[in-house]
CSV table of C-alpha atoms in Angstrom, one decimal:
chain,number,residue,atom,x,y,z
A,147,UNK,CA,-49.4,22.9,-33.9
A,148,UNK,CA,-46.2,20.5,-34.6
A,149,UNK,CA,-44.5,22.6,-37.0
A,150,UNK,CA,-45.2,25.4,-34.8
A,151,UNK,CA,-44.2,23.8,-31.3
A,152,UNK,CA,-41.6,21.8,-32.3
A,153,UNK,CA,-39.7,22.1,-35.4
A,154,UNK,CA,-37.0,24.0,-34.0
A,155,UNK,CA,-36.2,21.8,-31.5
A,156,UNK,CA,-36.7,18.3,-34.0
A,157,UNK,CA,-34.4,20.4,-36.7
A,158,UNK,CA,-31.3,21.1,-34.4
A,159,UNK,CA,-31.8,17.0,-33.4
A,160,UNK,CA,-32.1,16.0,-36.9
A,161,UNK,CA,-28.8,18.2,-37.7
A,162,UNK,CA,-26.9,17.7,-34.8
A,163,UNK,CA,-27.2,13.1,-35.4
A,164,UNK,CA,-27.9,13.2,-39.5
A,165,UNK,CA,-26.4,16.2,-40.4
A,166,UNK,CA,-27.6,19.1,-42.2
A,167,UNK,CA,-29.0,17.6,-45.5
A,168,UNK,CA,-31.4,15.5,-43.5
A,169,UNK,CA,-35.0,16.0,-44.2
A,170,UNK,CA,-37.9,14.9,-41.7
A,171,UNK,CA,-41.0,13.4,-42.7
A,172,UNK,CA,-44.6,12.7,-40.1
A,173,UNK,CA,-47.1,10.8,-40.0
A,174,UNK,CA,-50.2,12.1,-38.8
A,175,UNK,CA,-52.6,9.5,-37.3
A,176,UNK,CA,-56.4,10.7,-38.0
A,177,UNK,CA,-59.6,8.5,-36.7
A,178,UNK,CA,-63.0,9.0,-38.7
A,179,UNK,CA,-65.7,8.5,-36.7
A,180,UNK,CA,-69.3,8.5,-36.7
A,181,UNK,CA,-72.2,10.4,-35.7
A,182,UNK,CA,-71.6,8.6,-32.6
A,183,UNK,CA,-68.3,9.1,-32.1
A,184,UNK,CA,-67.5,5.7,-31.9
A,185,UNK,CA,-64.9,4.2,-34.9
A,186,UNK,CA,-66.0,3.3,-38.1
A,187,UNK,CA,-62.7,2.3,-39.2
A,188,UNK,CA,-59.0,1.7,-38.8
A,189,UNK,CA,-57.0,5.1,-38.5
A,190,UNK,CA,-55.2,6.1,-41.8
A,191,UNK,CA,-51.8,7.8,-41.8
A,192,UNK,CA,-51.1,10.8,-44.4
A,193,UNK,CA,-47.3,11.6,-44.8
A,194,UNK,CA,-46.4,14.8,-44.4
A,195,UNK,CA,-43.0,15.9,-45.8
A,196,UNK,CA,-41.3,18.5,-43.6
A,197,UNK,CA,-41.5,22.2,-45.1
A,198,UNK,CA,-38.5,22.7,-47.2
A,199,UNK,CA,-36.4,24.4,-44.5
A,200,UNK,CA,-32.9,22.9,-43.9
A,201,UNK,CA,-32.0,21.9,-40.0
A,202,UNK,CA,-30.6,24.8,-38.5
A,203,UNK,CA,-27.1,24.9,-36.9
A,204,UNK,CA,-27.1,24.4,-32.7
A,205,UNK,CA,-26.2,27.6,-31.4
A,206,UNK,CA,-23.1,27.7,-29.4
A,207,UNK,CA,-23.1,27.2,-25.7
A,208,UNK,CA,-21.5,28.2,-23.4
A,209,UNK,CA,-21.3,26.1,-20.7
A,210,UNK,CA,-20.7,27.8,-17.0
A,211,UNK,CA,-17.7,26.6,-15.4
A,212,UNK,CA,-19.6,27.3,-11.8
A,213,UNK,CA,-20.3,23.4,-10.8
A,214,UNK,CA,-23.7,24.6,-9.4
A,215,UNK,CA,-25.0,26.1,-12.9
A,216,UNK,CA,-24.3,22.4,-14.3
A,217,UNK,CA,-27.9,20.8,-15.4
A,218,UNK,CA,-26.2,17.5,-14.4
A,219,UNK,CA,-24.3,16.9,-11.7
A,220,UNK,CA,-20.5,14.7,-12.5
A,221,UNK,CA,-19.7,12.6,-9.8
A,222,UNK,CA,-16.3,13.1,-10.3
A,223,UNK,CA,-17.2,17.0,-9.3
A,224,UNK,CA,-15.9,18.1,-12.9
A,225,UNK,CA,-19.1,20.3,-15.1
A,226,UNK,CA,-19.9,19.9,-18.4
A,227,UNK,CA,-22.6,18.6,-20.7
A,228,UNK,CA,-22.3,18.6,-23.9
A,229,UNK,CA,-18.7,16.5,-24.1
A,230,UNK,CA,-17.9,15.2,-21.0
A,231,UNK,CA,-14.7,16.8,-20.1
A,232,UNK,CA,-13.6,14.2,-17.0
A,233,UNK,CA,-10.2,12.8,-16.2
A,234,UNK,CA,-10.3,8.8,-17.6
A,235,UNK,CA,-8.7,7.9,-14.4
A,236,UNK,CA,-6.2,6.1,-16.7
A,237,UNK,CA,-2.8,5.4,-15.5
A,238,UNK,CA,-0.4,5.6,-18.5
A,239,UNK,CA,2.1,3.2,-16.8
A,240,UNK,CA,-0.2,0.4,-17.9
A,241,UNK,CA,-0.1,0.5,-21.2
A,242,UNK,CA,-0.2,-2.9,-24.2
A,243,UNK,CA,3.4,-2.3,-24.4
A,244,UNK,CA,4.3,-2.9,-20.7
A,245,UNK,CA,1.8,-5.9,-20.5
A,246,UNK,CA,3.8,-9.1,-21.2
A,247,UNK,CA,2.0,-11.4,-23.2
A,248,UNK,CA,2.3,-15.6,-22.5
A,249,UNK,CA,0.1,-18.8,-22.8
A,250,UNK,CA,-1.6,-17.5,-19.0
A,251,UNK,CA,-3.1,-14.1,-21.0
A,252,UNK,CA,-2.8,-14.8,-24.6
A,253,UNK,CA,-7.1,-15.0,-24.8
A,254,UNK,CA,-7.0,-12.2,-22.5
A,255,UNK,CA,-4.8,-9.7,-23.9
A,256,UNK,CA,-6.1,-10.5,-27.8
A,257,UNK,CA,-9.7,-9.7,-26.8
A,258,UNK,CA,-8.6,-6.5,-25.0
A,259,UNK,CA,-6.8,-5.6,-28.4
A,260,UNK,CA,-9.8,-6.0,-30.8
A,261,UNK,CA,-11.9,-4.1,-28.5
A,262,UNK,CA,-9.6,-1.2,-28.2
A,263,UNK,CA,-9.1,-1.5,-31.8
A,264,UNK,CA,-12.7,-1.4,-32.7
A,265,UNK,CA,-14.9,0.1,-29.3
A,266,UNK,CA,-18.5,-1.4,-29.4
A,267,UNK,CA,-17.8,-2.8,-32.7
A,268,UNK,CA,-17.2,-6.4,-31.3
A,269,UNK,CA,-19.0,-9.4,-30.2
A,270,UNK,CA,-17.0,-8.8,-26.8
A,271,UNK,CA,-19.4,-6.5,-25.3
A,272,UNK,CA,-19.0,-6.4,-22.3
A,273,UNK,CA,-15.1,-7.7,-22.1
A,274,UNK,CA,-14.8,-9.5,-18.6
A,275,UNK,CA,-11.4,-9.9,-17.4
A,276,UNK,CA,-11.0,-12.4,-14.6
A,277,UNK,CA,-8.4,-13.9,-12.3
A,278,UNK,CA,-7.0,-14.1,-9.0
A,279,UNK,CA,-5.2,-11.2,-7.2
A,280,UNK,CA,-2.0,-9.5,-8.6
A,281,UNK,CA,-2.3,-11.6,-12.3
A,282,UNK,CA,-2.7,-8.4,-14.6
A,283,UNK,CA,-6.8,-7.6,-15.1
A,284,UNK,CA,-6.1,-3.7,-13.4
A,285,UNK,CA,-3.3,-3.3,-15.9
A,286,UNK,CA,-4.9,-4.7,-18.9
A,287,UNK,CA,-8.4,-2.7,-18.0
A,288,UNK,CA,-6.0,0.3,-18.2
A,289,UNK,CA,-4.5,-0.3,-21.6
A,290,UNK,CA,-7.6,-1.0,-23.1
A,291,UNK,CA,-8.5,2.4,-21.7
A,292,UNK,CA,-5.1,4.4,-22.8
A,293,UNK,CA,-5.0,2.6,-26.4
A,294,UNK,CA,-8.8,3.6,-27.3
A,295,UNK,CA,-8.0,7.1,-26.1
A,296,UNK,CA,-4.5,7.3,-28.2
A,297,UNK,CA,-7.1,6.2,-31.3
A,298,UNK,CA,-10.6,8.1,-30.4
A,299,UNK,CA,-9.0,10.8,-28.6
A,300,UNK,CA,-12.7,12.3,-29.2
A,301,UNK,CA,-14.6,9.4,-27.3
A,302,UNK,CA,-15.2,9.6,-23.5
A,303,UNK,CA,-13.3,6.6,-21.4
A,304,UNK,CA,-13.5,6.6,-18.1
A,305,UNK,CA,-12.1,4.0,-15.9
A,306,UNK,CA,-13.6,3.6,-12.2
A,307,UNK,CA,-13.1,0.8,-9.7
A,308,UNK,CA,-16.7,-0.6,-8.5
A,309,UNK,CA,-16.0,0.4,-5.0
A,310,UNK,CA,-16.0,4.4,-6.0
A,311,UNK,CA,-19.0,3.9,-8.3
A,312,UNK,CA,-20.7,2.5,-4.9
A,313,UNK,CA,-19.7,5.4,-2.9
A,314,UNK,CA,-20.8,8.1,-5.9
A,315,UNK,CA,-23.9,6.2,-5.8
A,316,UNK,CA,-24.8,6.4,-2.1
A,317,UNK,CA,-23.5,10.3,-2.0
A,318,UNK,CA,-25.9,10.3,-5.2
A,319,UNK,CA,-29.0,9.3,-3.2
A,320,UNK,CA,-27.7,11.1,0.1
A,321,UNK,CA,-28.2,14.5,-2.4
A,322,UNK,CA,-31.4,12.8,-4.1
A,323,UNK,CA,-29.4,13.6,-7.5
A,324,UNK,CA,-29.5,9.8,-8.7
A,325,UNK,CA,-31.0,10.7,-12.2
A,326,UNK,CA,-28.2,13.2,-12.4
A,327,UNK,CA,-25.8,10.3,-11.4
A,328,UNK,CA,-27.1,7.6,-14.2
A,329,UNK,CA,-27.5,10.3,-16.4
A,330,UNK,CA,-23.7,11.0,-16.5
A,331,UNK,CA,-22.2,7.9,-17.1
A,332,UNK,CA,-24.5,7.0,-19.8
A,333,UNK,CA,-23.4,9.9,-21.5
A,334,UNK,CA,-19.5,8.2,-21.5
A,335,UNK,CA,-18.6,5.8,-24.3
A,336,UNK,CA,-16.0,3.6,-23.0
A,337,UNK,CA,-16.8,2.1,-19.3
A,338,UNK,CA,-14.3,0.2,-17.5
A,339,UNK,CA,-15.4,-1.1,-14.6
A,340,UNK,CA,-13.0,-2.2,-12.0
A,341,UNK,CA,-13.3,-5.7,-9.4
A,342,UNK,CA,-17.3,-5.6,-10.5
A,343,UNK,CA,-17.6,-8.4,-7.6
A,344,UNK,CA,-17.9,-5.5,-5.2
A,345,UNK,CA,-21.4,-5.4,-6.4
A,346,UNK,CA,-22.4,-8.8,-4.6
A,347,UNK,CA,-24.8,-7.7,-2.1
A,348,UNK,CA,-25.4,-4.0,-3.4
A,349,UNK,CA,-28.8,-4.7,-4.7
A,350,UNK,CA,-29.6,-0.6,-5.4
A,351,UNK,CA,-26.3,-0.5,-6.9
A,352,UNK,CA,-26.2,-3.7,-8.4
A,353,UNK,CA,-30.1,-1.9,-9.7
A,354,UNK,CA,-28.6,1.2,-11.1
A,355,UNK,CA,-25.9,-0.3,-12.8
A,356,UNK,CA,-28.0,-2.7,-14.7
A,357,UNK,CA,-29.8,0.4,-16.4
A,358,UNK,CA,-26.0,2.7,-17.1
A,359,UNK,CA,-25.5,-1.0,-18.6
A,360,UNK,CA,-28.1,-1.4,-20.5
A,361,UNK,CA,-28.1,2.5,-21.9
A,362,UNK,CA,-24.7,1.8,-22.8
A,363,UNK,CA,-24.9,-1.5,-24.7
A,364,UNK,CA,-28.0,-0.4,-26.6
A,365,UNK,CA,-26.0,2.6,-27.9
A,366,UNK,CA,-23.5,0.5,-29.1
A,367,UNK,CA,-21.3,1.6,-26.7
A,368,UNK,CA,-17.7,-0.7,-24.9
A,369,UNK,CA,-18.0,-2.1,-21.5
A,370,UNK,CA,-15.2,-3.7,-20.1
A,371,UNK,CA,-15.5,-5.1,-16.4
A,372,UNK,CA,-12.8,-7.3,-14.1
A,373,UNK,CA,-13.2,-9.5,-11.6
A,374,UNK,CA,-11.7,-12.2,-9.2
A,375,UNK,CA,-14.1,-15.0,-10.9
A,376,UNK,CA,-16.1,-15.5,-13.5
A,377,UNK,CA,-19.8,-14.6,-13.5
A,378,UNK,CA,-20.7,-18.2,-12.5
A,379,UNK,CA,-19.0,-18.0,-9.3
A,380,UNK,CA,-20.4,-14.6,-8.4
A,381,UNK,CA,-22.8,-15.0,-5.2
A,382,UNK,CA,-25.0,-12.2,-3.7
A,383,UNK,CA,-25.7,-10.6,-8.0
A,384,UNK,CA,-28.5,-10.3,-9.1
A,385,UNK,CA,-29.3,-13.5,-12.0
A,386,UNK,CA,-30.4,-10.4,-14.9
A,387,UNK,CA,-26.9,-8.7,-14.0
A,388,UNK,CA,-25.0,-11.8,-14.6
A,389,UNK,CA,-26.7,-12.9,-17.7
A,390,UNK,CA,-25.6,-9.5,-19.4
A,391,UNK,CA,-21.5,-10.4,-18.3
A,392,UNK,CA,-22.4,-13.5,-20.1
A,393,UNK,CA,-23.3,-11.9,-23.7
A,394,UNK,CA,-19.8,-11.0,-24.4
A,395,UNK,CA,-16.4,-12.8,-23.9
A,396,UNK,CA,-15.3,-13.9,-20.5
A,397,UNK,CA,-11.5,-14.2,-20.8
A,398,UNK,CA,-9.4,-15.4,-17.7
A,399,UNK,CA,-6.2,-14.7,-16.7
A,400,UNK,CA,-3.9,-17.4,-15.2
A,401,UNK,CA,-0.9,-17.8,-13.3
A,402,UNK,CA,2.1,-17.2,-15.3
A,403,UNK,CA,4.5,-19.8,-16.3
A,404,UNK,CA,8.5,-19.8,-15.6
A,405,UNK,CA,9.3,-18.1,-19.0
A,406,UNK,CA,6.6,-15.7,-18.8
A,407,UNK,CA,7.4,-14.6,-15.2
A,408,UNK,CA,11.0,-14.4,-16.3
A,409,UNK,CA,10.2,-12.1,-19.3
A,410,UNK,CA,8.2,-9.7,-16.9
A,411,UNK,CA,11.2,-9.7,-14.7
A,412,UNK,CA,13.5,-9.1,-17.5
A,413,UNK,CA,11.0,-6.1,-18.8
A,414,UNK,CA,11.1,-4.5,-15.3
A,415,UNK,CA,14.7,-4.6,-15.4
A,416,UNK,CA,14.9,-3.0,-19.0
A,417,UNK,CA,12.4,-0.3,-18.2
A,418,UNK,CA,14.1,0.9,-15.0
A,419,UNK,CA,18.1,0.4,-17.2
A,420,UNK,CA,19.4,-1.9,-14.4
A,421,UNK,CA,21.0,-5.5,-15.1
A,422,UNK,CA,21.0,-8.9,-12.9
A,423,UNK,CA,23.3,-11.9,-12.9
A,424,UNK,CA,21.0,-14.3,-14.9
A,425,UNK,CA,21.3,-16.8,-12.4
A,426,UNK,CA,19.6,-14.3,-9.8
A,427,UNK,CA,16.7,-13.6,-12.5
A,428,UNK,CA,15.8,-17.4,-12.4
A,429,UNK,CA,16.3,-17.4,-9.1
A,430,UNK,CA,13.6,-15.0,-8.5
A,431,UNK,CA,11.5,-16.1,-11.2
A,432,UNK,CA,11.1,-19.8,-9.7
A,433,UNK,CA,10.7,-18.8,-6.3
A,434,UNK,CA,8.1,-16.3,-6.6
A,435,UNK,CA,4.9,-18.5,-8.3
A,436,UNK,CA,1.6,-16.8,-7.4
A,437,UNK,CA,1.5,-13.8,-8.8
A,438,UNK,CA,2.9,-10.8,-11.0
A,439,UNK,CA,2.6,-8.1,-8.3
A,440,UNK,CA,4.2,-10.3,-6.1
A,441,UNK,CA,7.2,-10.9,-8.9
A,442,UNK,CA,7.0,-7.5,-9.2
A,443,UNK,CA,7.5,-6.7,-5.6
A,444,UNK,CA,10.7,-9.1,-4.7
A,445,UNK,CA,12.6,-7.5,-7.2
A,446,UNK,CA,12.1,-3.9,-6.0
A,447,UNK,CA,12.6,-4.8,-2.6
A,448,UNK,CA,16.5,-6.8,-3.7
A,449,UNK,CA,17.0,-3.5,-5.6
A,450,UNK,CA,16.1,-1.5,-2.7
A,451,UNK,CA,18.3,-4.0,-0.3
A,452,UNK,CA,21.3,-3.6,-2.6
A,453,UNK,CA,21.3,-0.1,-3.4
A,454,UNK,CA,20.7,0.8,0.7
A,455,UNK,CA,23.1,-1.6,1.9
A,456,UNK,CA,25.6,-0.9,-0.9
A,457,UNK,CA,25.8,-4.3,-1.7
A,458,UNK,CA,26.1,-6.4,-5.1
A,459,UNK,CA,22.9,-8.2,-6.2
A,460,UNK,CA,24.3,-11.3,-6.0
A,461,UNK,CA,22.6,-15.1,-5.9
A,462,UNK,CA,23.3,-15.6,-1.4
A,463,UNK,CA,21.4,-11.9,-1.4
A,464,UNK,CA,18.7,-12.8,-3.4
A,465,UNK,CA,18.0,-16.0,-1.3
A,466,UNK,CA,18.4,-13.9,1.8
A,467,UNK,CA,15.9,-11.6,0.5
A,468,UNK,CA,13.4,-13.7,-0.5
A,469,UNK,CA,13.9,-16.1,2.4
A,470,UNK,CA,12.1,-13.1,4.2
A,471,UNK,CA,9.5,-11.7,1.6
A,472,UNK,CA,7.9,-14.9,1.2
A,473,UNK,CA,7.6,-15.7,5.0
A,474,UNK,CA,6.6,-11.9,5.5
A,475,UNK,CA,4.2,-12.0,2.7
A,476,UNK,CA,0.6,-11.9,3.6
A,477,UNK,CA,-1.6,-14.1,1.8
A,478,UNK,CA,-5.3,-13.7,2.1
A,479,UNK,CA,-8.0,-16.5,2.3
A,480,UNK,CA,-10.7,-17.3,0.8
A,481,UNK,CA,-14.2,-17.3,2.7
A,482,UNK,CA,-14.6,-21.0,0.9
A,483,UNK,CA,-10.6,-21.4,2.1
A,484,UNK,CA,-11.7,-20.6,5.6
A,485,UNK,CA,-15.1,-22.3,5.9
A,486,UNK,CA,-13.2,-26.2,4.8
A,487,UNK,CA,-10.6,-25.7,7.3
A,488,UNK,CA,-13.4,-25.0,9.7
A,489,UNK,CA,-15.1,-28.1,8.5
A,490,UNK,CA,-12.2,-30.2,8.3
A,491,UNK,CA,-11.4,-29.5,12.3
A,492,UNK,CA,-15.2,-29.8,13.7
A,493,UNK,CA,-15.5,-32.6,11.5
A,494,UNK,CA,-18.7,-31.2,9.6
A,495,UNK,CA,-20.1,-31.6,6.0
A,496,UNK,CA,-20.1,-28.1,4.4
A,497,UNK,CA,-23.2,-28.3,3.3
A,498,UNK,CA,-24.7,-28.0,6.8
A,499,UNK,CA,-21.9,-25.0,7.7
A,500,UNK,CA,-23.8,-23.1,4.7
A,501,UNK,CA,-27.4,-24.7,6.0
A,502,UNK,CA,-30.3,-22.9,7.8
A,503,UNK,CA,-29.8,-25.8,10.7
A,504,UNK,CA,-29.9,-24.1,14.5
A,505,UNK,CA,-28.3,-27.3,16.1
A,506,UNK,CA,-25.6,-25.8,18.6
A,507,UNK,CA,-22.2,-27.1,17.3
A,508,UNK,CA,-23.2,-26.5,13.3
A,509,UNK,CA,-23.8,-22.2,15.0
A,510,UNK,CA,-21.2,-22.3,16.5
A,511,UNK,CA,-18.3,-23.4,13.5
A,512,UNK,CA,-20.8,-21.5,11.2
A,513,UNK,CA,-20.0,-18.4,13.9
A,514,UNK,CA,-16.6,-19.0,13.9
A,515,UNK,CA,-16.0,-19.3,10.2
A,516,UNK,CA,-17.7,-15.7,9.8
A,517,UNK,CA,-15.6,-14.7,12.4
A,518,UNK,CA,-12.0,-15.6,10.6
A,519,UNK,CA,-14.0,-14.2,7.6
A,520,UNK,CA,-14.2,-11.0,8.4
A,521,UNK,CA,-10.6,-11.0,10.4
A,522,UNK,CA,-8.8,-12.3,7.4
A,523,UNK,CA,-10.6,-11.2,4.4
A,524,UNK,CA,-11.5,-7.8,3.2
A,525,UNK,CA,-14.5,-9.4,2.4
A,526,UNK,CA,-18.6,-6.8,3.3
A,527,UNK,CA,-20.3,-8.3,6.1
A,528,UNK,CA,-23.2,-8.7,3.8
A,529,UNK,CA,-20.8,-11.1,1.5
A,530,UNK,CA,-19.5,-13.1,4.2
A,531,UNK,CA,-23.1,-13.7,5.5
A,532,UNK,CA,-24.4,-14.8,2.0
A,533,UNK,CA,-21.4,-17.6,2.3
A,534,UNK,CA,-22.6,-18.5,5.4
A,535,UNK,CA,-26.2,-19.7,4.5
A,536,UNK,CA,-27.6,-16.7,3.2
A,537,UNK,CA,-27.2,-14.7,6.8
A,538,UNK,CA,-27.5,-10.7,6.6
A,539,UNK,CA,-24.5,-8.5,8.1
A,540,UNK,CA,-26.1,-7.8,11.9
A,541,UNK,CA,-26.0,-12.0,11.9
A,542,UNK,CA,-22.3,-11.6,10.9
A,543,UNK,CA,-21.7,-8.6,13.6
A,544,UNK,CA,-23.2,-11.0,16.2
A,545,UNK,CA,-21.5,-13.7,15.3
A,546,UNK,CA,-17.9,-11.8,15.9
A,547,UNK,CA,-19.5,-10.6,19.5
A,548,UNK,CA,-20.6,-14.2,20.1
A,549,UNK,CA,-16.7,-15.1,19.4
A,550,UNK,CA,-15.1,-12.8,21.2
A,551,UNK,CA,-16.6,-13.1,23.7
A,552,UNK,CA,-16.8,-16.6,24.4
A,553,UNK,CA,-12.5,-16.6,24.0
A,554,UNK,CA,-12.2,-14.5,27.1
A,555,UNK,CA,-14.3,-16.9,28.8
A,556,UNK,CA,-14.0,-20.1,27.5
A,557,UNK,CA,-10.6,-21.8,27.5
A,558,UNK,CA,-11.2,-24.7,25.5
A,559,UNK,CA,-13.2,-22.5,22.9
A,560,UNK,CA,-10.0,-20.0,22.8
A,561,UNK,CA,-7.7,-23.5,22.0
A,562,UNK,CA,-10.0,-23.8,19.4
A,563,UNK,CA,-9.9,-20.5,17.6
A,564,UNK,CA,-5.3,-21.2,18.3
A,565,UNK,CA,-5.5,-24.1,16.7
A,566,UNK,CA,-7.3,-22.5,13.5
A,567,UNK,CA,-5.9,-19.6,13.6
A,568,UNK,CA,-2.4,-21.6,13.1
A,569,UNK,CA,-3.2,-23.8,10.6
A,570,UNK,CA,-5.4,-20.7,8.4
A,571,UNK,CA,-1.4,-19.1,8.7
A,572,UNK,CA,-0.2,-22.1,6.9
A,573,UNK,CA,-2.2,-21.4,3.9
């Protein structure tokens, strides 16, 4: 009955992994029993060597381009099943060789380089890359991406940022197709996985991902996520999620110093053939601190300024320039940013802000820092209420009724909010 049933289809399995010289060998489990039927003794295995047949050859198929004959359904709405021909989403701007390298990446940018080097060969599986906005995870993510393609041009990268994997998800279970979903990207070989805190709050994604990540890591494939903190700061994932970040390398990126923000300058400049009074490079290089996009950002715009206004780039036009970038530069806070400064003016401990107390003037700055929350961060509703004590997102959507609503009528409430409001700008 085995050979009969099944030997074609264990053959082409045996040829397609092992190749063709492979040989199968069974074990059939028998039971003796008694006149009873009950068992005498233990079973006994007899090994049976396969017939002497070689695997046969998988038989070419042809695959319909029609996205309905696909058996599983891409997400990205591109068929095929047997290699996953998809776009890696890869953007080849981003490469090693435009990433500058300085004490603020060094761990960084040497982990991403043995991983590309050697793809689920590494103890760094999964790679997380973390760091504030605008420091270089997007770009490294990417070159990780490009350089294993340019060396495995057979493998399957794909690059996605967390927040589409969320929406492919829900359309997923919106077209009951989620087997169809986890099925594809456990089929792909290198997964890089963009701003993975989007998760927080997602359990059913947060659910789905932990089995693509555990298929994947188990087939000794590369996963390689980013983040704006490390897994120990992540709030609202789930604790089995977190302790899989943890079993590679967590590798953080910093802010970059002087020399390093002057060599990314000096790179742009290079790249695009265009030349700047030195003094104007420095210039630029110690007034813009926080970030690379940022850095990145004041010189185009003094380009831009010069080249429009057909003026020199000169030192006075820099200082104009940037006079007005950093005062027009918005700078988003923190929920923890927002909830101190809320604390600081009622005079509160945070601890009772993040507490399940109803006393009236602990709901109130607790309703209040939920409302700044969600007006100054791009922050779920279901995030900004697990900062708040653990609140779901209709206690959040109340909370920003509650506050509007109490500004139109309440005048010293509305010198309140002014008053915060003014010195949350500061920041």
């Amino acid at each position: 009955g085995l050979e009969e049933h099944y030997i074609q289809l264990l053959s082409k399995t045996i040829h397609k992994e092992l190749g063709p010289d492979a040989r199968l060998e069974y074990s059939i489990i028998m039971e003796n029993t008694g006149a009873s039927g009950t068992s005498q003794a233990s079973p006994y295995a007899v090994k049976m060597p396969m017939a002497n047949q070689q695997a046969k050859k998988n038989p070419e198929i042809h695959l319909s381009t029609g996205i309905h004959d696909t058996p599983i359904k891409n997400p990205f709405v591109i068929p095929g099943l047997r290699k996953l021909n998809i776009d890696s989403n890869l953007n080849p701007n981003y490469s090693f060789g435009q990433f500058i390298e300085g004490e603020c990446n060094r761990l960084a940018r040497s982990a991403g380089f043995a991983v590309a080097n050697k793809p689920g060969g590494t103890s760094f599986n999964p790679l997380l890359i973390y760091g504030s906005t605008g420091l270089g995870k997007t770009h490294l993510a990417h070159a990780i991406g490009l350089e294993i393609k340019e060396r495995n041009p057979e493998l399957t990268v794909l690059y996605v940022s967390s927040e589409k994997f969320t929406h492919q998800f829900i359309d997923a279970v919106r077209n009951n197709s989620v087997n169809d979903f986890s099925h594809f990207y456990q089929m792909v070989d290198v997964l890089l996985i963009d701003d993975v805190q989007f998760f927080s709050g997602k359990e059913k994604t947060q659910d789905v991902f932990f089995h693509i990540f555990n298929h994947l890591h188990q087939t000794g494939k590369q996963i390689v996520l980013t983040s704006d903190k490390p897994p120990v700061e992540m709030q609202g994932m789930e604790q089995r999620l977190l302790s899989r970040f943890k079993w590679g390398l967590s590798a953080d990126l910093q802010v970059p110093s002087l020399e390093t923000r002057m060599a990314i300058l000096e790179k742009m400049m290079y790249a695009d053939g265009i030349e700047l009074p030195r003094e104007v490079v420095e210039y630029l290089a110690y007034s813009i601190t926080s970030n690379v996009r940022e850095l990145e950002g004041a010189l185009i715009s003094l380009i831009a300024q010069s080249s429009l206004n057909k003026k020199a780039i000169t030192l006075d036009l820099a200082k104009q320039m940037i006079d007005k970038f950093v005062k027009n530069t918005a700078r988003e806070v923190s929920i923890d940013y927002i909830q101190k400064v809320v604390c600081d003016y009622f005079d509160l401990p945070l601890e009772l802000l993040k507490s399940k107390t109803r006393k009236r003037e602990i709901v109130q700055a607790r309703q209040i820092a939920m409302y700044f929350s969600k007006k100054m961060t791009k922050s779920s509703l279901a995030n900004i209420g697990l900062h708040c004590g653990g609140k779901d997102h209709a206690t959040v959507l109340h909370a920003c009724r509650t506050v509007n609503n109490l500004q139109e009528t309440d005048k010293h409430f509305r010198k309140y909010l002014e008053d915060l409001e003014k010195k949350l700008a500061i920041h």
